[in-house]
CSV table of C-alpha atoms in Angstrom, one decimal:
chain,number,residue,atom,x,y,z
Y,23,UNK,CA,-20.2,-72.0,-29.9
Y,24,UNK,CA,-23.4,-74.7,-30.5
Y,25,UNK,CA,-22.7,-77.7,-32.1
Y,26,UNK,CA,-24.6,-77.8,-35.2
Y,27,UNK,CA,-28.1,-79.3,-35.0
Y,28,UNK,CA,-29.8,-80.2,-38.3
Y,29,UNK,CA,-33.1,-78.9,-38.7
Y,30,UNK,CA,-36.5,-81.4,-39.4
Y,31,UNK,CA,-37.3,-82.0,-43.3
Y,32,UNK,CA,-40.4,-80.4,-44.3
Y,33,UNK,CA,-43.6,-81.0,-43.5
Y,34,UNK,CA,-42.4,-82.0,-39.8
Y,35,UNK,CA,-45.1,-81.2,-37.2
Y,36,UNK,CA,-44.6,-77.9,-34.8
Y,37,UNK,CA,-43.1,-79.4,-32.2
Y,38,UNK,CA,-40.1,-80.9,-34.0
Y,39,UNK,CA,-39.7,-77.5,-35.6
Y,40,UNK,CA,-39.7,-76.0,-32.0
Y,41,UNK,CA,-37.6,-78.0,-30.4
Y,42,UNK,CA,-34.7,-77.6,-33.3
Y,43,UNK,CA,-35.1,-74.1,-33.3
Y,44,UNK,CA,-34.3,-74.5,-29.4
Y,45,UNK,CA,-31.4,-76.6,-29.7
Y,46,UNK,CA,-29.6,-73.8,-32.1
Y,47,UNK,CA,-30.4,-71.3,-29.5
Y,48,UNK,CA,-29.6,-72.8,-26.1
Y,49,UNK,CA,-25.9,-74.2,-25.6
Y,50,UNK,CA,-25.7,-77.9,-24.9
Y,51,UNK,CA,-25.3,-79.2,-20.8
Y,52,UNK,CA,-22.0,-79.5,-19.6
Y,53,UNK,CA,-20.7,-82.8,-18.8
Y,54,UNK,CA,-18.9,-82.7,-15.7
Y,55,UNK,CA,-15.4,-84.4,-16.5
Y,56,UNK,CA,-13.7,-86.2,-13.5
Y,57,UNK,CA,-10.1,-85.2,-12.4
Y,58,UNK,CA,-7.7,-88.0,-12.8
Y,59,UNK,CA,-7.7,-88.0,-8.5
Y,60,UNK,CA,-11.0,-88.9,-8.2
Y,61,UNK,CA,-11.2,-90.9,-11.4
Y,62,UNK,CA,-8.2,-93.0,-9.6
Y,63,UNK,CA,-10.3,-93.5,-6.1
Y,64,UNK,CA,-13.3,-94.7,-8.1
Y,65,UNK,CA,-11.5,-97.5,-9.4
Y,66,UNK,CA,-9.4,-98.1,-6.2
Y,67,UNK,CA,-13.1,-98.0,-4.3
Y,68,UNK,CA,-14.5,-100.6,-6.9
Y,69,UNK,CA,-11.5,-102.9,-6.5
Y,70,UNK,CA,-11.8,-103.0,-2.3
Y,71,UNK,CA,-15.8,-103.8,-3.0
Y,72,UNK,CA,-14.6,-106.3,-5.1
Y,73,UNK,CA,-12.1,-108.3,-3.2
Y,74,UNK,CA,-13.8,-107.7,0.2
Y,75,UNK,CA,-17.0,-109.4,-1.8
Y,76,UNK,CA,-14.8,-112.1,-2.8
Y,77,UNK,CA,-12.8,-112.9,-0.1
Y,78,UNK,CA,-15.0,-115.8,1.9
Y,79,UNK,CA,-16.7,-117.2,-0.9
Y,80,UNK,CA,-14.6,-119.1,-3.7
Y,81,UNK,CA,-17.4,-119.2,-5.8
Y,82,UNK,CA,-18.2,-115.3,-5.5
Y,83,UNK,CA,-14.7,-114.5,-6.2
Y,84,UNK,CA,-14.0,-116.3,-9.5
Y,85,UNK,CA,-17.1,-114.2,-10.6
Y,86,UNK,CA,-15.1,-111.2,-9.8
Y,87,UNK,CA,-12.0,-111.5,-11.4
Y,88,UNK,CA,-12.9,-108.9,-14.1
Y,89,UNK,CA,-10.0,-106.6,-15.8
Y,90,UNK,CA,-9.1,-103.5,-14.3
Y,91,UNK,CA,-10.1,-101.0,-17.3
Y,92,UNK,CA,-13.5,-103.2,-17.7
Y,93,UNK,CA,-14.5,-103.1,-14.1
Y,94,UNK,CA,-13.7,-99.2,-13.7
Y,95,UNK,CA,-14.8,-97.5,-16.5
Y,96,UNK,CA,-19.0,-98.3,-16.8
Y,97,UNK,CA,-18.7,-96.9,-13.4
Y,98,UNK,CA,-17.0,-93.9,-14.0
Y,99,UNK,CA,-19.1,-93.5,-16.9
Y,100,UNK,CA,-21.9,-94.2,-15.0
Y,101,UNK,CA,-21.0,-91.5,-12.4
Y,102,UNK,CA,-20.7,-88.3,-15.1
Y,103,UNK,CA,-23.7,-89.3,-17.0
Y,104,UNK,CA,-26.4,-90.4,-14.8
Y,105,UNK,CA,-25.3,-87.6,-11.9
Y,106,UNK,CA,-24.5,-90.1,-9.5
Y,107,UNK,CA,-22.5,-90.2,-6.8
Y,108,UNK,CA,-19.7,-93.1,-5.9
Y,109,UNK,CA,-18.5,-92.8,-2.3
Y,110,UNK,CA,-15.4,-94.9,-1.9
Y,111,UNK,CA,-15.5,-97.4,1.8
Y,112,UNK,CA,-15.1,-94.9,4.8
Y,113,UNK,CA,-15.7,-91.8,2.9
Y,114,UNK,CA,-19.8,-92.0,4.0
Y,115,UNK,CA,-21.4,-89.7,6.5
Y,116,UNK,CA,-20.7,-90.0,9.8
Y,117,UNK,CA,-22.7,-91.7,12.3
Y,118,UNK,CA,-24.4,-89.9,15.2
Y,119,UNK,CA,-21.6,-88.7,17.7
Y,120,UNK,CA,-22.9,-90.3,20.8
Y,121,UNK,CA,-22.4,-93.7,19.5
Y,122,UNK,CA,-19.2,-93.4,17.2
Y,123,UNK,CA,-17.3,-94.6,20.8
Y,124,UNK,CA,-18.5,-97.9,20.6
Y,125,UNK,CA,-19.3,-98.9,16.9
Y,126,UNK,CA,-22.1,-99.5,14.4
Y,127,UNK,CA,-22.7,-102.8,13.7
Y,128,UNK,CA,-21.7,-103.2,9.9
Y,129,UNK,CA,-19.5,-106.2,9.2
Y,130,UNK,CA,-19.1,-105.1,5.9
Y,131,UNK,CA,-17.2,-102.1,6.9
Y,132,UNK,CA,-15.0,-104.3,9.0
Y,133,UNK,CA,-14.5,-106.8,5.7
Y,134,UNK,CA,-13.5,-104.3,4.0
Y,135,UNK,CA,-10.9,-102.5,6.1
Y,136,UNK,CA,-9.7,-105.9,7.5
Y,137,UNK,CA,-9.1,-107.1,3.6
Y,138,UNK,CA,-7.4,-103.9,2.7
Y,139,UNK,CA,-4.9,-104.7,6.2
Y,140,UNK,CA,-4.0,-108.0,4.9
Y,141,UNK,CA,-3.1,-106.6,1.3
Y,142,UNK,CA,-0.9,-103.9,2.9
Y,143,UNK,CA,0.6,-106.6,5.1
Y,144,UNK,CA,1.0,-109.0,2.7
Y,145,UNK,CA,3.4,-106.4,1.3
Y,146,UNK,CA,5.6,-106.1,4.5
Y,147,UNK,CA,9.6,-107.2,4.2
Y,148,UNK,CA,9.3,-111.0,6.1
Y,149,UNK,CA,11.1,-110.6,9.3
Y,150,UNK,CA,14.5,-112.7,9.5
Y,151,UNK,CA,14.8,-114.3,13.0
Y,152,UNK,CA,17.2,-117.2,12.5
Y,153,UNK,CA,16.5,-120.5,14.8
Y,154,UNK,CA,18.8,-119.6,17.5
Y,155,UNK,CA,17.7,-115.7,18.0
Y,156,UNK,CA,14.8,-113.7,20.0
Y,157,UNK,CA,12.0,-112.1,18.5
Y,158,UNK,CA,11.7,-108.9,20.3
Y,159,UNK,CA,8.8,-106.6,20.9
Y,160,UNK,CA,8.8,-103.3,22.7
Y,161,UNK,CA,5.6,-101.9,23.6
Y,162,UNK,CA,3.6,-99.6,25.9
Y,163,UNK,CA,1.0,-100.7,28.3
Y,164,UNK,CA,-1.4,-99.9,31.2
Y,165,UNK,CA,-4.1,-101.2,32.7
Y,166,UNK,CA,-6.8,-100.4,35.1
Y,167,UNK,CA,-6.8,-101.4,38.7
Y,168,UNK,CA,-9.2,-101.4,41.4
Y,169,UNK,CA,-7.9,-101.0,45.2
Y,170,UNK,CA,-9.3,-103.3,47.8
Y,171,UNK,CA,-12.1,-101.4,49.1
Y,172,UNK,CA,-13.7,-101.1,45.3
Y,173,UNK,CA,-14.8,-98.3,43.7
Y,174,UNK,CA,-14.1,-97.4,40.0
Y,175,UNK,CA,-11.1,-98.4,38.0
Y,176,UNK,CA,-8.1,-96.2,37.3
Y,177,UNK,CA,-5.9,-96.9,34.7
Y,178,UNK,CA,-2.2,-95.6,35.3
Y,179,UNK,CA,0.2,-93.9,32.9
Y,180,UNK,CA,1.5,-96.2,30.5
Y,181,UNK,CA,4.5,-98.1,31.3
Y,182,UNK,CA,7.3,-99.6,29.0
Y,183,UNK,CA,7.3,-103.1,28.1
Y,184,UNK,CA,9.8,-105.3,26.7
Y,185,UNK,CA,10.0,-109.1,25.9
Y,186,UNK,CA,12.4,-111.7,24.4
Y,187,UNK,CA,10.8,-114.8,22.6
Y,188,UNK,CA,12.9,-117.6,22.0
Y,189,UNK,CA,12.2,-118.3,17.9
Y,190,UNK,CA,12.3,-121.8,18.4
Y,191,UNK,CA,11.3,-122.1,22.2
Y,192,UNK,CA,13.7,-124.1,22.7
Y,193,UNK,CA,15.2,-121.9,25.7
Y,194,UNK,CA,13.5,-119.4,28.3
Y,195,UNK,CA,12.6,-115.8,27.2
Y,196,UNK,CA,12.4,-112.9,29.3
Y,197,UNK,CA,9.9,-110.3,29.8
Y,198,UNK,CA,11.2,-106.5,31.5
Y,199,UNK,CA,8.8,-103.8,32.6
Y,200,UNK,CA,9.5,-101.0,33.8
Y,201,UNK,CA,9.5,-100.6,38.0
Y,202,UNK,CA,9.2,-104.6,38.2
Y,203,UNK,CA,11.9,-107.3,38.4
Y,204,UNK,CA,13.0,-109.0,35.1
Y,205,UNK,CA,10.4,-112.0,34.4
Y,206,UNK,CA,11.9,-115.4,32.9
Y,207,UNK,CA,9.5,-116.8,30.4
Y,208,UNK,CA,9.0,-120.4,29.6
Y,209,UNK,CA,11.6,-122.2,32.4
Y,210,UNK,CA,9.7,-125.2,33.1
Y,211,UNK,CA,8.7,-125.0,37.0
Y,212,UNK,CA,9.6,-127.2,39.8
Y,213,UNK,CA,7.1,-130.2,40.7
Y,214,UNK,CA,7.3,-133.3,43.6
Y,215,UNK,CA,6.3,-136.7,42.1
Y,216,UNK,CA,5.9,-139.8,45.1
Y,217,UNK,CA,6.9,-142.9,43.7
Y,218,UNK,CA,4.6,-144.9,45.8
Y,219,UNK,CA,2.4,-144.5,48.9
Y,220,UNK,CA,5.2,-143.3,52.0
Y,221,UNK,CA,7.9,-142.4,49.6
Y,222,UNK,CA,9.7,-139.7,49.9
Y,223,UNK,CA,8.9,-136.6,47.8
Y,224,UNK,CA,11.1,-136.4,44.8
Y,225,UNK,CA,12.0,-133.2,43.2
Y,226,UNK,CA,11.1,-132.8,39.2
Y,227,UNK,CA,10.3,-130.1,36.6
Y,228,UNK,CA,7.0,-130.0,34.6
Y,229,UNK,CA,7.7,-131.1,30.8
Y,230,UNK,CA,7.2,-128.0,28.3
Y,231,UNK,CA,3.8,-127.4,26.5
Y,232,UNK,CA,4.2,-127.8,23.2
Y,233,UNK,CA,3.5,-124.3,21.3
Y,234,UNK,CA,-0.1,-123.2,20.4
Y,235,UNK,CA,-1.8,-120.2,19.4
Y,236,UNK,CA,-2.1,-119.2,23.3
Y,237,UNK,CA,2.1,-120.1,23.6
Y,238,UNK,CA,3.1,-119.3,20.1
Y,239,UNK,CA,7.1,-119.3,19.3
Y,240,UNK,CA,8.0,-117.8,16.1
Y,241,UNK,CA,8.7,-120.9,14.4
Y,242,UNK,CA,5.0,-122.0,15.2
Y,243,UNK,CA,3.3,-118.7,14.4
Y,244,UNK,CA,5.9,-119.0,10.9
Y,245,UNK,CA,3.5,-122.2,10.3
Y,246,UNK,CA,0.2,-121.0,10.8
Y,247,UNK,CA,-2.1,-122.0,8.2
Y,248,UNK,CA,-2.6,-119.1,5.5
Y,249,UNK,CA,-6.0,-120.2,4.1
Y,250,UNK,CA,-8.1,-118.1,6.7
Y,251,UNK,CA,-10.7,-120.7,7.2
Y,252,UNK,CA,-8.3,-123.0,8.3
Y,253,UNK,CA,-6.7,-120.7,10.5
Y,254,UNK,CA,-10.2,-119.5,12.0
Y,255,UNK,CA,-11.2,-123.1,13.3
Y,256,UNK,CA,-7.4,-123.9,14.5
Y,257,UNK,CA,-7.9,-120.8,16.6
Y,258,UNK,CA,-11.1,-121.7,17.8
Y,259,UNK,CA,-10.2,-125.2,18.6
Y,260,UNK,CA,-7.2,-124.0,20.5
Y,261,UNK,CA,-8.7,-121.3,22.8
Y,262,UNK,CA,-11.6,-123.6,24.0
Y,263,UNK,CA,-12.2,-123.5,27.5
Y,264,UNK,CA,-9.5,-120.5,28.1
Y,265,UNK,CA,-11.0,-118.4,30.6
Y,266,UNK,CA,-11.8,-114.5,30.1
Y,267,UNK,CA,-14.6,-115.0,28.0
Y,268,UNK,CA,-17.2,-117.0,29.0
Y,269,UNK,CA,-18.8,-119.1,26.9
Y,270,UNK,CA,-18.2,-116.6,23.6
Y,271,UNK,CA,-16.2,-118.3,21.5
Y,272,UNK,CA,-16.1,-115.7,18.9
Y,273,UNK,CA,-14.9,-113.0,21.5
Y,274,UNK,CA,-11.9,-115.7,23.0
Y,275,UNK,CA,-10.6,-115.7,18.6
Y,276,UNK,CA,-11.1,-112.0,18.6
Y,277,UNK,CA,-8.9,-111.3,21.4
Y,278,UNK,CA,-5.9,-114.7,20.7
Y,279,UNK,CA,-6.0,-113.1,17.1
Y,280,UNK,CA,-5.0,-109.4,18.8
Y,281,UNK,CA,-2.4,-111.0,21.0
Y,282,UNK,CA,-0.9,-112.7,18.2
Y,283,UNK,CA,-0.8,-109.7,16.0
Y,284,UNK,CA,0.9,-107.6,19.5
Y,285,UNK,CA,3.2,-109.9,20.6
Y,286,UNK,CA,4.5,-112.0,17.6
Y,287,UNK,CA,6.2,-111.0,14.7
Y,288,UNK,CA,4.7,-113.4,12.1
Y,289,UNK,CA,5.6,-113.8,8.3
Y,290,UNK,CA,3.7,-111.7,6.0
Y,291,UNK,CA,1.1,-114.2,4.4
Y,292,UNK,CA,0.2,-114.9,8.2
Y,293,UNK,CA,-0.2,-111.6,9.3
Y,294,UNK,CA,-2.3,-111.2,6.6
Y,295,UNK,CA,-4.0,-114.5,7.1
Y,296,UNK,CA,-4.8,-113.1,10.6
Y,297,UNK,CA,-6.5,-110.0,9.5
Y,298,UNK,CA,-8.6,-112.5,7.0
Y,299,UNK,CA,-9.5,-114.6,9.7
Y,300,UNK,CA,-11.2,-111.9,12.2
Y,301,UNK,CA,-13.3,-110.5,10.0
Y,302,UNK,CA,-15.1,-113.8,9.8
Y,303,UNK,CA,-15.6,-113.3,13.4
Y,304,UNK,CA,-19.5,-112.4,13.5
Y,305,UNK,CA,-20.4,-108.8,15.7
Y,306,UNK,CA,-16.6,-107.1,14.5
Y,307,UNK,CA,-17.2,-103.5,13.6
Y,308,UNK,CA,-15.3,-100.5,12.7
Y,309,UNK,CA,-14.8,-97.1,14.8
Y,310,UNK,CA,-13.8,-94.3,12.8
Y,311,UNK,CA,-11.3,-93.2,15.7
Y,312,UNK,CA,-9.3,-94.6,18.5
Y,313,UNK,CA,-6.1,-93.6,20.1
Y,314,UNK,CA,-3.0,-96.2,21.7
Y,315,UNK,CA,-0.6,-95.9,24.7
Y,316,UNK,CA,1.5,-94.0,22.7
Y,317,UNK,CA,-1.2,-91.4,21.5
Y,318,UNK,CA,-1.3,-92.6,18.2
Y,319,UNK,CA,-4.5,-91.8,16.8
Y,320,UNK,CA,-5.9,-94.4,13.9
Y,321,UNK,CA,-8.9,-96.6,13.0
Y,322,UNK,CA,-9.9,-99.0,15.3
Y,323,UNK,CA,-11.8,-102.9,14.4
Y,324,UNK,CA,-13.4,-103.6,17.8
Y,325,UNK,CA,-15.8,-106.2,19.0
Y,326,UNK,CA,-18.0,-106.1,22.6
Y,327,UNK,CA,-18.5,-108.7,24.8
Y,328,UNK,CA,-20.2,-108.8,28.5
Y,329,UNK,CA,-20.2,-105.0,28.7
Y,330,UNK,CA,-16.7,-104.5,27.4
Y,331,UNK,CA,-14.9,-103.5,23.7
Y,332,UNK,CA,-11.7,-104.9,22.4
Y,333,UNK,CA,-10.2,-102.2,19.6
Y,334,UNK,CA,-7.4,-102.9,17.1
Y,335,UNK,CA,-6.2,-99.8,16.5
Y,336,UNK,CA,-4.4,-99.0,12.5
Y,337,UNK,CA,-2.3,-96.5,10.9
Y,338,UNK,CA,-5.2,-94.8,8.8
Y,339,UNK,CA,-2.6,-94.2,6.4
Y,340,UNK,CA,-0.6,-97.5,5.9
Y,341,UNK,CA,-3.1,-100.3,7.8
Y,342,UNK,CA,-0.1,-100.9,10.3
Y,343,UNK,CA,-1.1,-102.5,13.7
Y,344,UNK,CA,-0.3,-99.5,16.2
Y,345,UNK,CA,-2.1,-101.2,19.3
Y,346,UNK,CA,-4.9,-102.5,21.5
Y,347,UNK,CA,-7.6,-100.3,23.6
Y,348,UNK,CA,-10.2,-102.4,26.0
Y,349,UNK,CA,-12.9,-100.3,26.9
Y,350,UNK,CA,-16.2,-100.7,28.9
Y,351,UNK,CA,-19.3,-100.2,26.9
Y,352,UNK,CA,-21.8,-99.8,29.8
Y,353,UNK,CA,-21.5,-98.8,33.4
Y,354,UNK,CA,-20.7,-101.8,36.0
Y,355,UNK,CA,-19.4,-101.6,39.5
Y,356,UNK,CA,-15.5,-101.1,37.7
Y,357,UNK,CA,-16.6,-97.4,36.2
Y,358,UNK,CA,-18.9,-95.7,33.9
Y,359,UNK,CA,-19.1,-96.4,29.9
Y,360,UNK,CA,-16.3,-95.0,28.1
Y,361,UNK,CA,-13.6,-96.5,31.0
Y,362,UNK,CA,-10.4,-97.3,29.8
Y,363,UNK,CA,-9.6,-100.5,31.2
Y,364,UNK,CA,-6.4,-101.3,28.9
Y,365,UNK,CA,-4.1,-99.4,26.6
Y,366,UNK,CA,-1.2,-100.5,24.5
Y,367,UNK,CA,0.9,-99.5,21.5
Y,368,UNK,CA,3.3,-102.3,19.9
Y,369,UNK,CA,6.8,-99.8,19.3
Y,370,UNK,CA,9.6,-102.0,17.9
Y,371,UNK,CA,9.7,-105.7,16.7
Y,372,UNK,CA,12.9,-107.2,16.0
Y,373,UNK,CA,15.5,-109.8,15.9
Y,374,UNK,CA,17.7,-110.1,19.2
Y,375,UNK,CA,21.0,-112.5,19.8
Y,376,UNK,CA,20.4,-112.8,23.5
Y,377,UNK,CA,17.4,-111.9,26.1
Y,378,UNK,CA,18.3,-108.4,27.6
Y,379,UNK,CA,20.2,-107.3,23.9
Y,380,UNK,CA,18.5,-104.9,21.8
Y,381,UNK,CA,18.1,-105.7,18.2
Y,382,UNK,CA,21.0,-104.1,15.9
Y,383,UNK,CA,18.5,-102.3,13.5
């Protein structure tokens, strides 16, 4: 039934009286209502803008801090009465299919996904390693090889991988693969020193390097800085002049950050710290779909440099870190764009008494 609309006094021109007369005989539009699922990802897809805005900029985010019913509802209202449409981060079309493999350039994206990690892993239980255990990580791996005549690169099945980590390193770890003999980590090796011109060679050992982010021990990853920031330029500082990447500094962080989320279990408010920290690594991007050792399909952060990708692949569903993927971008003499030239997938990480013991959970 029409809601009642009252008619013009007298005297009122012809087009008021028309338009009443109209009103009483047409119904009044239908405002579309939202259901409490999509009212819920609105305000879930207004809160990720928010913090992802927020995160690098102090000054940008104390100009955010609005309450939850404020900041959700001019939107929603918004939304019914204007006719407009809210798309909540990674719910936007897709982009062309020959060049979802290797990423779109929009750092955004890869704020906001990399913010919404470190608030699921922020969450996490904190591992408990006391000072006299292993931290132990199980994973798959393969990567490409090349035989001595050349030709293209061929990356084998994936192989299991384990390693002990001294928390403390304090004492050797140990790292087993399968079809290789066991691996001690850390011993310190076997030097000569010469007291003086025609003396005879004396045997020594090389004094440990103290830990870094390219030799992290639990205790020292436990101590990372947490401010990302901070953590960014310790990284930087610390993988200067390590080889692999030329003179790209941003790629050598991009790729000591992955390691460190593979092959360390770090506390919480670091892990999260981590995920802060790459995405204010200029040229990272998001790929809608990547796959680890383990066939684990997920979303992938990636960033390319001299012709080849590094992916982090996630859980779509819970942000975990699943793995790493290193793929090749354009064609060079090691294979075609769209090789595989790496593969893993991180499977267990836990507390061990010993090297060569499993963890008991």
């Amino acid at each position: 039934m029409n809601a009642f609309t009252p008619r013009p006094p007298r005297g009122a021109d012809a087009d008021a009286l028309l338009r009443a007369e109209l009103a009483e005989l047409l119904p009044p539009p239908s405002v579309p209502e939202l259901t409490p699922e999509r009212n819920l990802d609105l305000r879930h897809a207004v809160l990720r803008s928010a913090l992802a805005a927020g995160d690098g900029d102090p000054a940008v985010r104390s100009r955010r801090r609005f309450p939850v019913g404020l900041l959700a509802v001019p939107v929603a209202a918004c939304a019914v009465v204007a006719g407009v449409v809210v798309v909540a981060p990674g719910e936007g079309p897709a982009g062309p299919p020959g060049r979802a493999s290797t990423g779109q350039p929009v750092p955004s994206d890869a704020v906001r996904f990399l913010s919404g990690a470190a608030l699921a892993a922020a969450a996490a239980p904190v591992p408990e390693v006391r000072p006299g255990e292993y931290v132990y990580v199980k994973s798959l791996v393969a990567y490409a090889g090349r035989d001595a005549a050349g030709g293209a690169a061929v990356l084998p099945p994936a192989r299991a991988r384990e390693v002990w980590l001294p928390a403390d390193g304090s004492r050797p770890g140990l790292l087993r693969e399968a079809g290789a003999a066991d691996t001690p980590l850390g011993s310190p090796g076997p030097v000569y020193e010469l007291d003086g011109p025609g003396a005879e060679p004396r045997k020594s050992t090389l004094g440990a390097e103290p830990p870094s982010v390219t030799r992290p021990t639990h205790a020292y990853v436990a101590a990372l800085p947490t401010e990302p920031e901070a953590l960014l330029r310790l990284v930087r500082e610390q993988t200067r002049g390590a080889g692999g990447s030329g003179g790209d500094a941003d790629q050598r962080a991009f790729t000591a950050i992955g390691t460190l989320l593979a092959e360390t279990w770090a506390p919480p408010e670091v892990t999260a710290a981590l995920y802060r920290a790459a995405a204010l690594i200029p040229g990272v991007t998001v790929l809608p779909s990547a796959t680890d050792a383990a066939g684990r399909e997920g979303v992938a952060v990636a960033r390319t440099a001299h012709g080849e990708q590094t992916q982090w692949i996630f859980d779509r569903t819970t942000s975990a870190f699943l793995g790493e993927r290193t793929v090749l971008v354009e064609s060079t003499p090691a294979g075609r764009a769209g090789t595989v030239l790496g593969v893993s997938a991180v499977l267990v990480k836990g507390a061990a008494s010993a090297p060569g013991e499993l963890p008991k959970a």
